[in-house]
Short mmCIF file of C-alpha atoms in Angstrom, two decimals:
data_model
loop_
_atom_site.label_atom_id
_atom_site.label_comp_id
_atom_site.label_asym_id
_atom_site.label_seq_id
_atom_site.Cartn_x
_atom_site.Cartn_y
_atom_site.Cartn_z
CA MET A 1 -0.12 0.01 -0.07
CA GLY A 2 0.59 3.80 -0.54
CA ALA A 3 1.20 5.95 1.76
CA ALA A 4 -2.21 7.24 0.66
CA CYS A 5 -3.78 4.37 1.58
CA ASP A 6 -1.93 3.75 5.21
CA ASP A 7 -3.96 7.28 5.80
CA ALA A 8 -6.98 6.20 4.64
CA VAL A 9 -6.97 3.29 7.54
CA GLU A 10 -5.42 5.04 9.89
CA GLN A 11 -7.97 7.32 9.27
CA LEU A 12 -10.33 4.76 9.73
CA ALA A 13 -8.68 3.16 12.74
CA ARG A 14 -9.53 6.84 14.97
CA LEU A 15 -12.74 6.66 13.80
CA LEU A 16 -14.07 2.45 15.00
CA ASP A 17 -11.88 3.83 18.20
CA GLN A 18 -14.79 6.11 18.61
CA VAL A 19 -17.30 3.34 18.16
CA GLU A 20 -19.43 1.99 21.33
CA ALA A 21 -18.22 -1.40 23.69
CA PRO A 22 -20.91 -4.05 21.89
CA LEU A 23 -19.77 -2.76 17.93
CA LYS A 24 -15.77 -2.87 19.17
CA LYS A 25 -16.16 -6.53 20.19
CA THR A 26 -18.32 -7.97 17.09
CA PHE A 27 -15.47 -5.97 15.37
CA GLU A 28 -12.93 -8.55 17.66
CA ASN A 29 -15.33 -11.34 15.85
CA LEU A 30 -15.46 -9.91 12.27
CA HIS A 31 -11.34 -9.78 11.94
CA GLN A 32 -10.12 -12.68 13.94
CA GLY A 33 -6.86 -11.03 14.57
CA TYR A 34 -6.23 -9.48 11.83
CA PRO A 35 -7.86 -5.62 11.73
CA THR A 36 -5.71 -3.58 9.26
CA GLU A 37 -7.13 -5.95 6.70
CA THR A 38 -10.32 -6.40 7.71
CA LEU A 39 -10.03 -2.43 7.46
CA VAL A 40 -8.81 -1.98 3.91
CA ARG A 41 -11.61 -4.63 2.70
CA PHE A 42 -14.00 -1.77 3.90
CA LEU A 43 -11.39 0.12 2.35
CA LYS A 44 -11.25 -1.32 -0.95
CA ALA A 45 -14.81 -2.31 -1.11
CA ARG A 46 -15.45 1.87 -1.03
CA GLU A 47 -12.79 3.01 -3.48
CA TRP A 48 -10.79 4.38 -0.85
CA HIS A 49 -13.19 6.53 -0.01
CA VAL A 50 -12.18 7.45 4.24
CA THR A 51 -16.05 8.40 4.76
CA ASN A 52 -18.11 5.44 3.20
CA ALA A 53 -16.14 3.38 4.33
CA HIS A 54 -16.66 3.95 8.15
CA LYS A 55 -20.44 4.23 7.45
CA MET A 56 -19.89 1.07 5.60
CA LEU A 57 -17.98 -1.01 8.83
CA VAL A 58 -20.53 0.95 11.26
CA ASP A 59 -23.69 -0.34 9.06
CA CYS A 60 -21.91 -3.97 9.45
CA LEU A 61 -21.17 -4.36 12.89
CA ASN A 62 -24.47 -2.85 13.73
CA TRP A 63 -25.96 -5.50 11.51
CA ARG A 64 -24.40 -8.68 13.06
CA ILE A 65 -25.27 -7.08 16.74
CA GLN A 66 -29.17 -7.07 15.05
CA ASN A 67 -29.42 -10.57 13.79
CA GLU A 68 -26.81 -11.55 16.26
CA ILE A 69 -24.24 -12.63 13.59
CA ASP A 70 -21.30 -13.42 16.39
CA SER A 71 -23.54 -16.57 17.68
CA ILE A 72 -25.15 -17.94 14.44
CA LEU A 73 -22.87 -20.91 14.35
CA GLU A 74 -24.64 -21.51 17.48
CA LYS A 75 -28.07 -22.37 16.46
CA PRO A 76 -27.92 -25.34 13.49
CA ILE A 77 -30.31 -26.19 11.28
CA ILE A 78 -32.32 -29.09 12.13
CA PRO A 79 -33.40 -31.45 12.04
CA VAL A 80 -30.81 -33.20 10.20
CA ASP A 81 -32.93 -33.92 6.77
CA LEU A 82 -34.12 -30.27 6.51
CA TYR A 83 -30.63 -29.30 6.73
CA ARG A 84 -29.34 -32.51 4.44
CA SER A 85 -32.12 -30.69 1.48
CA VAL A 86 -30.62 -27.04 2.45
CA ARG A 87 -27.41 -28.32 1.29
CA GLU A 88 -28.62 -30.58 -1.49
CA SER A 89 -30.09 -27.06 -2.94
CA GLN A 90 -27.73 -24.45 -2.00
CA LEU A 91 -24.78 -26.06 -3.65
CA ILE A 92 -21.73 -24.81 -2.12
CA GLY A 93 -19.18 -26.85 -0.46
CA LEU A 94 -14.75 -26.17 0.78
CA ALA A 95 -12.36 -28.27 -1.76
CA GLY A 96 -9.33 -27.78 -0.92
CA TYR A 97 -6.71 -25.04 -0.43
CA SER A 98 -3.98 -23.29 -3.29
CA LYS A 99 -1.07 -23.96 -3.83
CA GLU A 100 -0.16 -20.63 -2.07
CA GLY A 101 -3.04 -21.88 0.41
CA LEU A 102 -6.25 -20.04 -0.14
CA PRO A 103 -8.99 -21.86 0.92
CA VAL A 104 -11.47 -22.75 -2.00
CA PHE A 105 -14.92 -22.98 -3.02
CA GLY A 106 -17.09 -24.13 -4.72
CA PHE A 107 -20.38 -23.07 -5.91
CA GLY A 108 -23.48 -24.60 -8.12
CA VAL A 109 -24.31 -21.92 -9.64
CA GLY A 110 -26.22 -23.53 -12.78
CA GLN A 111 -28.43 -25.98 -10.15
CA SER A 112 -28.87 -25.01 -7.37
CA THR A 113 -32.48 -24.34 -6.42
CA TYR A 114 -33.44 -23.36 -2.91
CA ASP A 115 -36.66 -24.64 -3.54
CA LYS A 116 -36.58 -27.35 -0.45
CA ALA A 117 -37.01 -24.79 2.75
CA SER A 118 -37.73 -21.04 3.23
CA VAL A 119 -34.86 -18.45 2.89
CA HIS A 120 -34.67 -17.62 6.02
CA TYR A 121 -32.28 -21.52 6.35
CA TYR A 122 -30.51 -20.50 2.85
CA VAL A 123 -29.52 -17.07 4.38
CA GLN A 124 -29.24 -19.12 7.97
CA SER A 125 -27.28 -21.17 6.20
CA HIS A 126 -25.07 -19.71 3.57
CA ILE A 127 -23.98 -16.78 6.49
CA GLN A 128 -22.95 -19.64 8.38
CA ILE A 129 -20.68 -21.22 6.18
CA ASN A 130 -18.90 -17.58 5.89
CA GLU A 131 -18.58 -17.27 9.37
CA TYR A 132 -17.14 -20.64 9.69
CA ARG A 133 -14.85 -20.18 6.95
CA ASP A 134 -14.14 -16.63 8.90
CA ARG A 135 -13.36 -17.75 12.26
CA ILE A 136 -12.79 -21.54 11.75
CA ILE A 137 -11.37 -21.98 7.83
CA LEU A 138 -9.08 -18.87 7.29
CA PRO A 139 -7.30 -18.75 10.37
CA MET A 140 -6.17 -22.84 10.61
CA ALA A 141 -5.06 -22.39 6.93
CA THR A 142 -3.10 -19.10 8.53
CA GLU A 143 -1.46 -21.51 11.55
CA LYS A 144 -0.70 -24.99 8.80
CA PHE A 145 1.06 -22.40 5.37
CA ARG A 146 2.41 -19.65 8.46
CA ARG A 147 1.03 -16.69 6.80
CA PRO A 148 -2.22 -14.27 7.43
CA ILE A 149 -4.81 -15.63 4.82
CA THR A 150 -7.90 -14.00 4.90
CA THR A 151 -9.80 -14.69 1.75
CA CYS A 152 -10.72 -17.21 -0.68
CA ILE A 153 -10.72 -18.16 -4.06
CA LYS A 154 -14.46 -19.06 -5.59
CA VAL A 155 -15.45 -21.21 -8.90
CA LEU A 156 -18.23 -20.50 -9.92
CA ASP A 157 -19.53 -24.14 -11.63
CA MET A 158 -22.06 -22.83 -14.29
CA THR A 159 -23.63 -26.33 -15.18
CA GLY A 160 -27.34 -26.27 -15.64
CA LEU A 161 -27.73 -23.11 -16.03
CA LYS A 162 -31.41 -21.70 -18.25
CA LEU A 163 -34.07 -18.91 -17.99
CA SER A 164 -35.52 -20.14 -15.59
CA ALA A 165 -33.62 -18.90 -13.38
CA LEU A 166 -34.71 -15.61 -13.64
CA SER A 167 -37.33 -17.31 -10.54
CA LEU A 168 -34.53 -17.23 -8.22
CA MET A 169 -33.71 -13.46 -8.92
CA LYS A 170 -34.26 -12.58 -5.43
CA ILE A 171 -32.93 -14.95 -2.92
CA LEU A 172 -29.72 -14.29 -5.07
CA THR A 173 -29.72 -10.79 -4.50
CA ALA A 174 -30.60 -10.92 -0.98
CA ILE A 175 -27.30 -13.67 -0.60
CA SER A 176 -25.51 -10.95 -2.48
CA ALA A 177 -26.48 -8.32 -0.21
CA VAL A 178 -25.25 -9.79 3.44
CA ASP A 179 -22.06 -11.38 1.58
CA ASP A 180 -21.66 -7.68 0.00
CA LEU A 181 -22.35 -5.42 2.46
CA ASN A 182 -21.43 -7.51 5.38
CA TYR A 183 -17.98 -9.12 4.62
CA PRO A 184 -16.88 -7.65 0.96
CA GLU A 185 -13.56 -8.59 -0.61
CA LYS A 186 -13.30 -12.02 1.26
CA ALA A 187 -13.21 -13.81 -2.84
CA GLU A 188 -8.99 -13.08 -3.50
CA SER A 189 -10.55 -14.38 -7.36
CA TYR A 190 -13.64 -16.15 -8.93
CA TYR A 191 -13.73 -18.50 -11.52
CA ILE A 192 -16.23 -19.15 -14.45
CA VAL A 193 -16.25 -22.55 -15.46
CA ASN A 194 -18.81 -24.64 -17.52
CA ALA A 195 -19.88 -21.26 -18.51
CA PRO A 196 -22.93 -21.83 -21.59
CA TYR A 197 -24.28 -19.10 -23.57
CA ILE A 198 -26.93 -17.71 -21.55
CA PHE A 199 -23.96 -16.92 -18.88
CA SER A 200 -21.63 -15.62 -22.17
CA ALA A 201 -24.76 -13.07 -23.16
CA CYS A 202 -25.37 -11.99 -19.61
CA TRP A 203 -21.34 -11.35 -19.32
CA LYS A 204 -21.04 -9.21 -21.85
CA VAL A 205 -23.47 -7.13 -20.59
CA VAL A 206 -22.19 -7.37 -17.54
CA LYS A 207 -18.51 -6.78 -17.25
CA PRO A 208 -19.42 -3.07 -18.45
CA LEU A 209 -21.07 -1.53 -15.10
CA LEU A 210 -17.99 -3.39 -12.39
CA GLN A 211 -15.35 -2.37 -10.79
CA GLU A 212 -12.33 -2.15 -12.44
CA ARG A 213 -10.96 -4.31 -9.41
CA THR A 214 -14.01 -6.98 -9.58
CA ARG A 215 -13.38 -7.28 -13.32
CA LYS A 216 -9.62 -8.25 -12.51
CA LYS A 217 -10.59 -10.92 -10.04
CA VAL A 218 -13.47 -12.58 -12.39
CA HIS A 219 -11.74 -15.60 -15.04
CA VAL A 220 -13.93 -16.67 -17.29
CA LEU A 221 -12.17 -20.18 -18.49
CA HIS A 222 -13.15 -22.87 -21.35
CA GLY A 223 -15.10 -25.34 -20.60
CA SER A 224 -14.21 -27.62 -17.42
CA GLY A 225 -11.07 -25.13 -16.59
CA LYS A 226 -9.74 -27.88 -14.87
CA ASP A 227 -6.36 -27.01 -16.94
CA GLU A 228 -6.50 -23.77 -15.80
CA LEU A 229 -6.90 -24.64 -12.55
CA LEU A 230 -4.53 -26.73 -12.08
CA LYS A 231 -1.73 -23.79 -12.05
CA ILE A 232 -2.79 -22.45 -8.85
CA MET A 233 -3.91 -25.33 -6.54
CA ASP A 234 -3.22 -29.07 -6.80
CA HIS A 235 -6.01 -31.62 -8.57
CA SER A 236 -6.63 -33.04 -4.83
CA SER A 237 -8.48 -29.47 -4.49
CA ILE A 238 -10.13 -29.57 -8.25
CA PRO A 239 -13.31 -29.18 -6.92
CA HIS A 240 -15.08 -32.34 -8.72
CA PHE A 241 -17.78 -30.80 -11.05
CA CYS A 242 -14.55 -30.12 -12.63
CA CYS A 243 -13.38 -32.89 -13.36
CA ARG A 244 -16.29 -35.42 -14.46
CA LYS A 245 -18.99 -35.83 -16.60
CA GLY A 246 -22.43 -34.28 -16.11
CA SER A 247 -23.23 -31.93 -13.71
CA SER A 248 -22.25 -31.03 -10.22
CA LYS A 249 -25.56 -31.83 -8.94
CA ASN A 250 -25.82 -35.14 -10.42
CA SER A 251 -22.74 -37.23 -8.88
CA SER A 252 -22.75 -39.72 -7.37
CA GLY A 253 -23.07 -37.83 -3.72
CA GLY A 254 -19.26 -39.52 -2.43
CA VAL A 255 -17.05 -37.54 0.16
CA ASP A 256 -15.02 -35.29 -3.30
CA ASP A 257 -18.35 -34.10 -3.51
CA CYS A 258 -17.50 -30.50 -2.08
CA PHE A 259 -21.65 -30.56 -2.02
CA SER A 260 -22.82 -33.07 -0.61
CA LEU A 261 -23.24 -33.46 3.38
CA ASP A 262 -21.22 -36.42 3.94
CA HIS A 263 -18.05 -34.76 2.38
CA SER A 264 -16.12 -33.57 4.96
CA PHE A 265 -16.42 -30.07 4.93
CA HIS A 266 -20.26 -30.45 5.63
CA GLN A 267 -19.25 -33.05 8.53
CA GLU A 268 -17.04 -30.59 10.62
CA LEU A 269 -19.31 -27.86 10.07
CA TYR A 270 -22.27 -29.37 11.58
CA HIS A 271 -20.75 -30.86 14.34
CA TYR A 272 -19.46 -28.13 15.73
CA ILE A 273 -22.66 -25.88 14.84
CA GLU A 274 -24.26 -29.09 16.85
CA GLN A 275 -21.75 -28.79 19.56
CA GLN A 276 -21.33 -24.72 20.37
CA ALA A 277 -25.59 -25.75 20.56
CA LEU A 278 -25.23 -28.37 23.21
CA GLN A 279 -22.59 -26.22 25.06
CA GLN A 280 -24.99 -23.30 24.93
CA GLU A 281 -28.39 -25.26 25.37
CA LEU A 282 -29.80 -24.00 22.61
CA VAL A 283 -30.60 -26.46 20.64
CA LYS A 284 -34.35 -26.13 19.08
CA GLN A 285 -35.62 -25.87 15.98
CA GLY A 286 -36.61 -22.89 13.59
CA SER A 287 -34.60 -20.98 11.36
CA LEU A 288 -33.25 -17.60 11.74
CA HIS A 289 -34.63 -14.12 10.23
CA VAL A 290 -31.55 -11.97 9.74
CA ASP A 291 -32.44 -8.85 7.65
CA ILE A 292 -31.18 -8.38 4.97
CA PRO A 293 -29.22 -5.70 4.39
CA ASP A 294 -30.65 -2.68 1.50
CA GLN A 295 -28.97 -3.46 -1.86
CA ASP A 296 -26.18 -1.47 -2.98
CA PRO A 297 -27.30 0.66 -5.91
CA GLU A 298 -24.28 0.30 -8.03
CA ASP A 299 -25.29 -4.12 -7.72
CA ALA A 300 -28.93 -3.20 -8.39
CA LYS A 301 -28.37 -1.54 -12.02
CA ILE A 302 -26.30 -4.77 -12.38
CA VAL A 303 -29.28 -6.79 -11.52
CA GLU A 304 -31.75 -5.32 -13.23
CA ALA A 305 -29.22 -5.51 -16.72
CA ILE A 306 -29.24 -9.69 -16.14
CA GLN A 307 -33.27 -9.48 -15.73
CA ALA A 308 -32.96 -7.53 -18.62
CA GLU A 309 -30.65 -9.83 -20.71
CA PHE A 310 -32.62 -12.90 -19.88
CA HIS A 311 -35.94 -11.45 -21.24
CA LYS A 312 -34.01 -10.23 -23.96
CA LEU A 313 -32.70 -14.43 -24.33
CA GLY A 314 -36.06 -15.57 -23.51
CA GLU A 315 -37.78 -13.87 -26.37
CA GLN A 316 -35.33 -14.80 -28.86
CA ASN A 317 -35.52 -18.44 -27.80
CA GLY A 318 -39.28 -18.22 -28.03
CA SER A 319 -39.06 -19.45 -24.10
CA ALA A 320 -42.54 -18.50 -22.17
CA ASN A 321 -41.46 -19.93 -19.12
CA GLY A 322 -37.93 -19.96 -19.85
CA ASP A 323 -37.32 -23.54 -19.00
CA ASN A 324 -35.18 -24.99 -21.99
CA LYS A 325 -31.53 -24.62 -21.75
CA ILE A 326 -29.47 -22.67 -23.70
CA PRO A 327 -26.79 -24.58 -25.60
CA VAL A 328 -23.82 -24.45 -23.84
CA SER A 329 -20.87 -22.79 -26.17
CA ALA A 330 -18.38 -23.56 -28.16
#
């Protein structure tokens, strides 16, 4: 960082010193021993504008307090059959680590249906994975690789993406707002794989709307992207959907399927939350209702652009209900 950036960090740190004790306490859970890196993330998210970054950070800390995020890892989604249904319809998992030690998370964007539970369970599950990543996975990686690791790599599988995904825009927008406003700049890079034509068409519209720093993070790979991913991670960390023929959802669901509840990551996560709940005597059924922050205006423009492109593609393909798949591009 240059002198101007260092000065911005110092200014934001001084402003944060003035907040009340509860906000300082939740900030500790947020930064996990790396306060400077956390301040930098919020400054990056607001183009190094100290006042805007301060507002964003304070809003985030208030959101954490109001929604009891510090204790969200004490609130399991039960019974286990319900959690399994969430996992089968919200495809996400830890595949491994990059050669530099960054956790590699896989996302089944094209085949996540979000149709087996209420939206509150999906939001709760997503935040729990974020918090487990930040409190458990990243500190473990930091210790193992003997250097601060505070970000991750995300590999997004677009297999099966079709026009009917437009119906999921509301829940996807909600989850995106939670991430953008409360977990900014946590992804070092995004790798898009198995992209069909519908993604390519939307990407052409969305790309110019993104901030330059975000555009530089996104890499659209050819096909499954396996050869490119092997340059930054070992074969054992390549997500299963980059190594198998067929869709990410229709894989065997074995221990190498990072989306499966039987995968070690999800087993460890579920049992960790279960144990935390037992210690606090908080085991009870019912979803956690988390307030969804208002979407950033710039992000709203991107959502509108995606929706417009989906409608345009639907008209071009004569698909009134959007259920027809779009051919995969060459």
